[in-house]
Tab-separated table of C-alpha atoms in Angstrom:
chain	number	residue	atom	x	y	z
B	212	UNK	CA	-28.038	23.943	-18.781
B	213	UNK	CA	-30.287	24.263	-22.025
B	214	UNK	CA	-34.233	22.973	-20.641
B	215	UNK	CA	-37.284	22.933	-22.444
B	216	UNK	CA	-40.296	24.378	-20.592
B	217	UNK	CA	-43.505	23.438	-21.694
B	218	UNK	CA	-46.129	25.612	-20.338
B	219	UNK	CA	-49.730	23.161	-21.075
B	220	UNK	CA	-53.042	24.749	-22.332
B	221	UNK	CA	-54.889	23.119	-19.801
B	222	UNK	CA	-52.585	25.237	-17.173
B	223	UNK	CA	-52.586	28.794	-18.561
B	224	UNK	CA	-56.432	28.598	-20.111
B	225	UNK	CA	-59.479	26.601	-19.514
B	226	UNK	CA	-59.561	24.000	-21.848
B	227	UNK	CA	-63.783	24.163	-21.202
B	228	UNK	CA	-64.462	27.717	-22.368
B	229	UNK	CA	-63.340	28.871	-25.771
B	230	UNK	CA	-60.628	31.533	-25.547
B	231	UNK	CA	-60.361	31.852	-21.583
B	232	UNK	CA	-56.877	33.090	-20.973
B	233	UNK	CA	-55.620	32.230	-17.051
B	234	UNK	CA	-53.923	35.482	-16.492
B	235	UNK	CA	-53.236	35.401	-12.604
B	236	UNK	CA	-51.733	31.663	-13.466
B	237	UNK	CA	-49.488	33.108	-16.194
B	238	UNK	CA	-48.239	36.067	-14.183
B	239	UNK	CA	-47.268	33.845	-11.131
B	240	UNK	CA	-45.757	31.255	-13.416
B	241	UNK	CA	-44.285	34.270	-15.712
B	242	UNK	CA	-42.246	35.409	-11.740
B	243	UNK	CA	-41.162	32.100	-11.341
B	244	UNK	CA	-39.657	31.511	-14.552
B	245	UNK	CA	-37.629	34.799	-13.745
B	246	UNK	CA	-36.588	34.109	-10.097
B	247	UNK	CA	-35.400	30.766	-11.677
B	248	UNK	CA	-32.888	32.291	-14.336
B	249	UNK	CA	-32.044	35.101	-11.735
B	250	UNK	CA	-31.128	32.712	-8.782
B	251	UNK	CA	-29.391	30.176	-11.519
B	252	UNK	CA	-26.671	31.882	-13.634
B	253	UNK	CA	-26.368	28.870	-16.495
B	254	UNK	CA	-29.856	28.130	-16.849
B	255	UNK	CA	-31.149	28.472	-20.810
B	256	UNK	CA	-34.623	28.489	-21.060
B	257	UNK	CA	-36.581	27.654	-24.284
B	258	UNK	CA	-40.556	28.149	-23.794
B	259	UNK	CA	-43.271	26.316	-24.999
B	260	UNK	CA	-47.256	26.618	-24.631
B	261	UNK	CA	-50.236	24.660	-25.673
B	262	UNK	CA	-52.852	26.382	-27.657
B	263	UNK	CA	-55.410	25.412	-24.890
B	264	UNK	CA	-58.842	26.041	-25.212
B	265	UNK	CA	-58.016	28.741	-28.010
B	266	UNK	CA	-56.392	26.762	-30.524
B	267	UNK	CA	-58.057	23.882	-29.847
B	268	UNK	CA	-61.347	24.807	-30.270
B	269	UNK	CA	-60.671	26.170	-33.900
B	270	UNK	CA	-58.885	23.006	-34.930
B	271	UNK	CA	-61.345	20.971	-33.948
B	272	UNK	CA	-64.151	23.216	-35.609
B	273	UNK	CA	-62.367	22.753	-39.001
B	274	UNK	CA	-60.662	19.134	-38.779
B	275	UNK	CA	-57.163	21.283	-39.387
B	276	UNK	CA	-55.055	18.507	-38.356
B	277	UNK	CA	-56.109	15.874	-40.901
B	278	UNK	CA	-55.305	18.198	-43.871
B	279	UNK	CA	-56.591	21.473	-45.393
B	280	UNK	CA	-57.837	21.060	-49.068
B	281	UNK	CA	-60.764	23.420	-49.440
B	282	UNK	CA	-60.893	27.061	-49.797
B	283	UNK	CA	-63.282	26.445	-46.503
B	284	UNK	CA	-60.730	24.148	-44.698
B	285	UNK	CA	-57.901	26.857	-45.413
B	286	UNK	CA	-59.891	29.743	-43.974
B	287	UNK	CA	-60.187	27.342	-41.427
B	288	UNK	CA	-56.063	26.962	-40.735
B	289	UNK	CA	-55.441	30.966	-41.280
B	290	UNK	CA	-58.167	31.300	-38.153
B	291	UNK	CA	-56.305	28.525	-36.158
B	292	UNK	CA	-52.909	30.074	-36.833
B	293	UNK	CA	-54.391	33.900	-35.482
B	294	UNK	CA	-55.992	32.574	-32.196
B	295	UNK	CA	-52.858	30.287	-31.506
B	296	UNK	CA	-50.839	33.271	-31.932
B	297	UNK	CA	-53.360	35.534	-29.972
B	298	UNK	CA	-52.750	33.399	-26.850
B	299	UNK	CA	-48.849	33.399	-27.585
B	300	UNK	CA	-49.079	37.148	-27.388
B	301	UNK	CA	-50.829	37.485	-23.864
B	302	UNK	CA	-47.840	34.752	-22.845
B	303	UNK	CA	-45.369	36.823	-24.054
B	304	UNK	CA	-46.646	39.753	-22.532
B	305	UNK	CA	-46.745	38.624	-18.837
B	306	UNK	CA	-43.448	37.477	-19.435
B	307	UNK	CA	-42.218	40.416	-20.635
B	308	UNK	CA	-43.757	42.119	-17.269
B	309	UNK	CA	-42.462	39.624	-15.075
B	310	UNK	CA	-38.675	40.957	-16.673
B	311	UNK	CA	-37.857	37.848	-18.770
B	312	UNK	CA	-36.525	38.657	-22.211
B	313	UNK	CA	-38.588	36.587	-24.779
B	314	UNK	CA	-38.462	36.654	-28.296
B	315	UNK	CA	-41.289	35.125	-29.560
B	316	UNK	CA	-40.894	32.728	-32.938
B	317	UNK	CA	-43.404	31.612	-34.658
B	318	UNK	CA	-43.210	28.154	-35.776
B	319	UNK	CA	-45.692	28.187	-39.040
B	320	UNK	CA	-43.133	31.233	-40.354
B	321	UNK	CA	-40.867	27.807	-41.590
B	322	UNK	CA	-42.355	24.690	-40.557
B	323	UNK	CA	-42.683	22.385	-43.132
B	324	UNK	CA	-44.592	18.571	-42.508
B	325	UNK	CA	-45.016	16.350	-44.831
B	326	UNK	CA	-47.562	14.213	-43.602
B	327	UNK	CA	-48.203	14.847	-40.367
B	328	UNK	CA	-44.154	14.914	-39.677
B	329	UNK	CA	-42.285	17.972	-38.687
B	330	UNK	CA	-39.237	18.006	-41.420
B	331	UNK	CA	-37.799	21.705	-41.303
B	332	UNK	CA	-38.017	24.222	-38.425
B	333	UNK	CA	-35.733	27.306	-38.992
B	334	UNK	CA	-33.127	27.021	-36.154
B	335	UNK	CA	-31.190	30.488	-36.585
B	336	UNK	CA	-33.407	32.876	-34.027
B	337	UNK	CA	-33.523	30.121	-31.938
B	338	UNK	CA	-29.812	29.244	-31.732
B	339	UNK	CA	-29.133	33.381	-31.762
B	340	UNK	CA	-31.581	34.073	-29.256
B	341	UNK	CA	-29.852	31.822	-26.889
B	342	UNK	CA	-26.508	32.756	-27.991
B	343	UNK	CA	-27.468	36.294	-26.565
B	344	UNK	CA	-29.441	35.397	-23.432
B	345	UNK	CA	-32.585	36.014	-24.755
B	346	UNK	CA	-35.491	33.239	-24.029
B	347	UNK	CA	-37.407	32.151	-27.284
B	348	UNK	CA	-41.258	31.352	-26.847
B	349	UNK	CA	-42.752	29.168	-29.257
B	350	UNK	CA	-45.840	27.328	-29.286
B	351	UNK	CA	-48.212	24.754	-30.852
B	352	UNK	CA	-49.591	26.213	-34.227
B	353	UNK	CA	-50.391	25.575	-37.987
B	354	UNK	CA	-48.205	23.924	-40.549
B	355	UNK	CA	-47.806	23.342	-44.010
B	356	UNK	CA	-47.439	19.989	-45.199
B	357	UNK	CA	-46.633	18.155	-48.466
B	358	UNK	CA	-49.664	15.409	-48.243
B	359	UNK	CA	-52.463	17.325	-46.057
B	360	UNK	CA	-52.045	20.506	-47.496
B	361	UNK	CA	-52.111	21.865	-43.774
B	362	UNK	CA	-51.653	20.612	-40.826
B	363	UNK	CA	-51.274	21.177	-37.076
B	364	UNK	CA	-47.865	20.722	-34.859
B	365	UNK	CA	-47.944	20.205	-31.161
B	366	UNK	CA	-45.342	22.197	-28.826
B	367	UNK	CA	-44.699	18.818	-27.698
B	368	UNK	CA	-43.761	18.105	-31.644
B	369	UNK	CA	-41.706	21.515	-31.593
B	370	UNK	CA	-39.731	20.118	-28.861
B	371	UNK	CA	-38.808	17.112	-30.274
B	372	UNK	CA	-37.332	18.698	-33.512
B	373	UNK	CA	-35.765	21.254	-31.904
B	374	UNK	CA	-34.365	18.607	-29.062
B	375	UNK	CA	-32.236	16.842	-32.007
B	376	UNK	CA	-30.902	19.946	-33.001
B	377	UNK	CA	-29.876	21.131	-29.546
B	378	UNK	CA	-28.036	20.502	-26.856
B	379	UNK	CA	-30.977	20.043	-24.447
B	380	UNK	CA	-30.866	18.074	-21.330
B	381	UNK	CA	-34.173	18.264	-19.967
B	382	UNK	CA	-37.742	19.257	-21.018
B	383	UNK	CA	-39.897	19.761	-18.091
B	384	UNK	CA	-44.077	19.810	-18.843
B	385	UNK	CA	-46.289	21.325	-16.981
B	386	UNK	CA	-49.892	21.171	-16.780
B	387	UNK	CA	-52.983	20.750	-14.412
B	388	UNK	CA	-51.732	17.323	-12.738
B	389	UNK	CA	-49.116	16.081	-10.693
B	390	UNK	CA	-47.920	13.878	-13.172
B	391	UNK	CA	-48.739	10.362	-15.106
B	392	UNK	CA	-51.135	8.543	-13.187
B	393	UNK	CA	-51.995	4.696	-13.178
B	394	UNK	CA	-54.979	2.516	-12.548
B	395	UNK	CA	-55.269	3.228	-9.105
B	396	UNK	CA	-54.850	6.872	-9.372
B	397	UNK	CA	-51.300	6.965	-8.241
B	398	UNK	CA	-48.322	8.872	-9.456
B	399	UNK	CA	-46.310	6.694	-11.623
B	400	UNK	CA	-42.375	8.229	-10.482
B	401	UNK	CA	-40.706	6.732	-13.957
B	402	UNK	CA	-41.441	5.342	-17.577
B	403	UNK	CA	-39.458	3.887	-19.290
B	404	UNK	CA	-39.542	1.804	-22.535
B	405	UNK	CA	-39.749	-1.171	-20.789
B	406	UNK	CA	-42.580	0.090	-18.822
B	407	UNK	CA	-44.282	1.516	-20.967
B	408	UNK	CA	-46.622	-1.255	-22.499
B	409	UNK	CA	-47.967	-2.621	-19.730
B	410	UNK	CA	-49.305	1.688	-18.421
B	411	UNK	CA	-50.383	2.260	-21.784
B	412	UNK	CA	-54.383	1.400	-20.449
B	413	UNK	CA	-53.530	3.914	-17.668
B	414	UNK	CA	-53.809	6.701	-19.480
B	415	UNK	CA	-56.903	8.210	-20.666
B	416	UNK	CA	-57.907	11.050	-22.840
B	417	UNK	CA	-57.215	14.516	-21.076
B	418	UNK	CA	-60.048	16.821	-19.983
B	419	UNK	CA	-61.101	19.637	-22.266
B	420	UNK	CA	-60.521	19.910	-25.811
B	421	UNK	CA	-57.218	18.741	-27.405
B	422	UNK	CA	-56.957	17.984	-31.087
B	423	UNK	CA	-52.956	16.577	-30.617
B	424	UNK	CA	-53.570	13.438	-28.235
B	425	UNK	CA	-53.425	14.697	-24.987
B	426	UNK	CA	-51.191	12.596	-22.598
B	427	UNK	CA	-51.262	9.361	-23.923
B	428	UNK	CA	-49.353	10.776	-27.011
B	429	UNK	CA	-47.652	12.805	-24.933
B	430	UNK	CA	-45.872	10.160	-22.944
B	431	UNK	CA	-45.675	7.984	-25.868
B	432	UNK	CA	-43.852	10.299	-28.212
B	433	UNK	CA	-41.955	11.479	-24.704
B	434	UNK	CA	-40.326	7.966	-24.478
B	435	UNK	CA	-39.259	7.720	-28.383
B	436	UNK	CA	-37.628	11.291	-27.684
B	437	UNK	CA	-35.715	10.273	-25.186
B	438	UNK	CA	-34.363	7.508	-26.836
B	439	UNK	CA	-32.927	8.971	-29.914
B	440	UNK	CA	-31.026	12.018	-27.636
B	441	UNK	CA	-28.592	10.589	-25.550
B	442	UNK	CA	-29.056	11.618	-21.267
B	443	UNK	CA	-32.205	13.558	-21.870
B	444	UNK	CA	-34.464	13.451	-19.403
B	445	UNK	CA	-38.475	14.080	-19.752
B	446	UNK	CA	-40.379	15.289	-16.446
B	447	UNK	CA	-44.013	16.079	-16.175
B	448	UNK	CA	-45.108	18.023	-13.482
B	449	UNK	CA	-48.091	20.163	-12.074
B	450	UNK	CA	-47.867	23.734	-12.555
B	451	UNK	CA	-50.971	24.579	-10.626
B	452	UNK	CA	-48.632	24.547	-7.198
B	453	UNK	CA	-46.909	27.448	-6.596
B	454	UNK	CA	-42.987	27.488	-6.311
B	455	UNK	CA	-43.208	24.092	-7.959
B	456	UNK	CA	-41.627	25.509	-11.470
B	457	UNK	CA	-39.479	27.575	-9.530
B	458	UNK	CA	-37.765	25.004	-7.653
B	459	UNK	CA	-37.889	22.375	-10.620
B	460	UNK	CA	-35.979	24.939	-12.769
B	461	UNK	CA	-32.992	25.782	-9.969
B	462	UNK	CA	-32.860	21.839	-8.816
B	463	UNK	CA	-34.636	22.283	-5.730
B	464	UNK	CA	-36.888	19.443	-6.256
B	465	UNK	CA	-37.908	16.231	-8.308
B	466	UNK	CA	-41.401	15.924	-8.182
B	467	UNK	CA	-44.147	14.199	-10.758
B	468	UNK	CA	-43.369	11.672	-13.570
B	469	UNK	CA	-39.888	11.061	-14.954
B	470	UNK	CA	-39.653	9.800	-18.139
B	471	UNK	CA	-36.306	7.923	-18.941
B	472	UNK	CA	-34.244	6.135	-21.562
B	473	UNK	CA	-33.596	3.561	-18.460
């Protein structure tokens, strides 16, 4: 079973502080992830991460997302794309301690937008890595794109590229919360497309500093995903509890928000 895993920024750093790397909370999530592909022979694992409060805090500094025009605004992106891929690093190494074999791809190598829209990813390492049994890591980072000049792509934007291009059955989401929460504070269990316009005043802006939406677009480009791929299915959970991931990945349990075609 190919899943997405979507490690958030607001899980592995503190979205608050500029550049604050969670290193216990990688580690233990970094074991999990291995027990999981130990204890579950079939299970293919592509990673994801949020840039968190490293990213973030650069491409908010220099407006990166909206475009890149000046010789100021592409200094800008080039700093953006090195502390995105400084945090990918310290993933990759406490996965790499924890014994997982990750290979980590870089989306702004190919990524091409044009306008804001994700158009080409290079699929090869991906498709080879898990060919091989090897677990590819990639993360949200810079762009190019036709209109802006530059740009910024979520992993959440990753994901959905690379879900129409692969036979992926789940993408699981982890971050800081239990899942999607309404009015009243409560977990909502499902969303759906029917559902989804009358929660859409439930969600508010996330904590911390997020230049890509935080979970409103999250759960809004969720739910257009998992329309155009056929039996996908979209969970958000909250990685903060240990042996959740763990028991997520091997089927153990179905906790947080599910988010549905139906």
């Amino acid at each position: 079973m190919l899943t997405f895993l979507k490690l958030g920024g607001s899980l592995i750093t503190d979205k608050k502080v500029e550049s604050e790397f969670r290193a216990e909370v990688m580690a233990r999530l970094a074991k999990e992830i291995k027990a999981a592909l130990d204890q579950q022979a079939d299970l293919q694992l592509l990673i994801g991460h949020g840039s968190g409060s490293f990213g973030h805090f650069a491409a908010r500094q220099h407006g990166t997302i909206n475009g890149v025009h000046t010789p100021a605004q592409w200094r800008g992106f080039a700093e953006v794309a090195t502390v995105a891929a400084e945090l990918n690093y310290l993933v990759a190494r406490e996965l790499h301690l924890a014994g997982v074999p990750v290979w980590r791809l870089q989306p702004s190598a190919s990524a091409r937008c044009r306008d804001g829209v994700l158009l080409h990813l290079e699929l090869t390492p991906v498709r080879t890595a898990l060919e091989h049994g090897i677990t590819p890591l990639v993360y949200g980072d810079v762009a190019l794109d036709e209109v802006r000049g530059g740009t910024i792509i979520s992993t959440e934007t990753v994901f959905d590229y690379l879900a129409r291009h692969l036979p992926v059955q789940r993408i699981v989401l982890f971050g800081d919360v239990a899942g999607v929460y309404d009015d009243g504070g409560t977990i909502i269990p499902r969303i759906t497309p029917s559902s989804w316009e009358s929660l859409q005043s439930a969600l508010a802006g996330s904590a911390g500093v997020d230049v890509t939406g935080g979970m409103f677009t999250k759960v809004r480009d969720m739910l257009t995903l998992v329309q155009a791929v056929p039996g996908l299915q979209v969970r958000i959970l909250d990685g903060t509890q240990p042996d959740l991931l763990l028991n997520t990945l091997t089927g153990r349990i179905e906790a947080g928000t599910l988010i549905s075609a139906e």
